[in-house]
Every structure is written in C-alpha cells, then in structure tokens.
Amino acid sequence: MCRSIKTLRPPALPEEATEDDIRAAALQYVRKVSGFRAPAAHNREVFERAVDDIADATARLLDGLEVRGVHPAVRRQAREPQPDAV
C-alpha cells in the first residue's frame, strides 16, 4: 500500500529535510494509518488536514532535535534560503 517512511534527520539524510520530504512522509503516515491511498470526496478535508498537521509536527520535531556530530553552523547554513540559479 505504501512505501516505508524514511528517516529525515542527519546523518541518515545528508542534508536537511525539505518541505517536500516532510510532506511526503506525513502523507505516507496518514495513508498507512487511515488505510486509504486516496480519500473519498467526503473524507478529503479531514485527510488533508491530518497530512498538514503531521507535516507541521514533523517540521517542529526536526527543527528541535539536537543531532550530535552535526556542526550547528552546517544546520543553519542548510536552512538559509539559497539564491536562485541564474
């Protein structure tokens, strides 16, 4: 039904997880727990709200974790917005 949710923190993920990574993990979680790959129209709102809530909670968790062995400057640098390529 769904692929495994991957670990989103360093060093398992070489760089900081993106919003897309976090949302994909949240979607996989909701799919697994609900038993639905895609919700019916009457369940779509609650399904999407659950994905949003779990993605927000995951982002807060990852932001608050202290991963030893990863220098804080490296974590900060990964969070800084990257300029658009010209």
Coordinates of C-alpha atoms in Angstrom, one line a residue:
M1 CA 0.0 0.0 0.0
C2 CA 2.7 2.5 0.8
R3 CA 6.5 2.7 0.8
S4 CA 8.4 2.9 4.0
I5 CA 8.8 6.3 5.6
K6 CA 12.5 7.3 5.5
T7 CA 14.4 8.9 8.4
L8 CA 14.6 12.6 7.8
R9 CA 17.3 13.7 10.2
P10 CA 21.1 13.8 9.7
P11 CA 23.1 11.7 9.2
A12 CA 20.5 9.4 7.7
L13 CA 19.6 12.2 5.3
P14 CA 22.8 14.0 4.2
E15 CA 21.2 17.5 4.2
E16 CA 18.2 19.0 6.0
A17 CA 14.9 17.6 5.0
T18 CA 12.9 19.7 2.6
E19 CA 9.2 20.6 2.9
D20 CA 8.5 18.1 0.2
D21 CA 10.4 15.4 2.1
I22 CA 8.4 16.2 5.3
R23 CA 5.0 16.3 3.4
A24 CA 5.7 13.0 1.7
A25 CA 6.4 11.3 5.0
A26 CA 3.3 12.8 6.5
L27 CA 1.2 11.6 3.5
Q28 CA 2.6 8.1 3.8
Y29 CA 1.8 8.1 7.6
V30 CA -1.8 9.2 7.0
R31 CA -2.2 6.7 4.2
K32 CA -0.9 3.9 6.4
V33 CA -3.0 4.8 9.5
S34 CA -6.2 5.5 7.6
G35 CA -5.9 2.6 5.2
F36 CA -6.7 4.8 2.2
R37 CA -4.3 5.6 -0.6
A38 CA -6.6 8.4 -1.6
P39 CA -9.6 9.6 0.4
A40 CA -13.2 9.6 -0.9
A41 CA -14.6 13.1 -1.5
H42 CA -16.4 13.1 1.8
N43 CA -13.1 12.4 3.7
R44 CA -10.8 14.6 1.7
E45 CA -10.8 17.6 4.0
V46 CA -10.0 15.6 7.2
F47 CA -7.4 13.6 5.3
E48 CA -5.6 16.7 4.0
R49 CA -5.9 18.4 7.4
A50 CA -4.2 15.4 9.0
V51 CA -1.4 15.5 6.5
D52 CA -0.9 19.2 7.2
D53 CA -0.9 18.7 11.0
I54 CA 1.5 15.8 10.8
A55 CA 3.8 17.7 8.4
D56 CA 3.8 20.7 10.8
A57 CA 4.6 18.5 13.8
T58 CA 7.3 16.7 11.9
A59 CA 9.0 20.0 10.9
R60 CA 8.9 21.2 14.6
L61 CA 10.3 17.9 15.7
L62 CA 13.2 18.0 13.2
D63 CA 13.9 21.7 14.0
G64 CA 14.1 20.9 17.7
L65 CA 16.2 17.8 17.6
E66 CA 19.8 18.1 18.7
V67 CA 21.8 15.8 16.4
R68 CA 25.2 15.2 17.9
G69 CA 28.1 15.0 15.4
V70 CA 26.5 17.6 13.1
H71 CA 28.0 21.0 13.5
P72 CA 25.3 23.7 14.2
A73 CA 26.7 26.0 11.5
V74 CA 26.1 23.3 8.9
R75 CA 22.5 23.0 10.1
R76 CA 22.0 26.8 10.0
Q77 CA 23.6 27.0 6.5
A78 CA 21.1 24.4 5.2
R79 CA 18.2 26.5 6.5
E80 CA 19.3 29.7 4.8
P81 CA 17.4 30.4 1.6
Q82 CA 19.6 29.6 -1.4
P83 CA 19.7 32.3 -4.2
D84 CA 18.0 31.3 -7.4
A85 CA 20.4 30.0 -10.1
V86 CA 21.0 32.5 -12.9

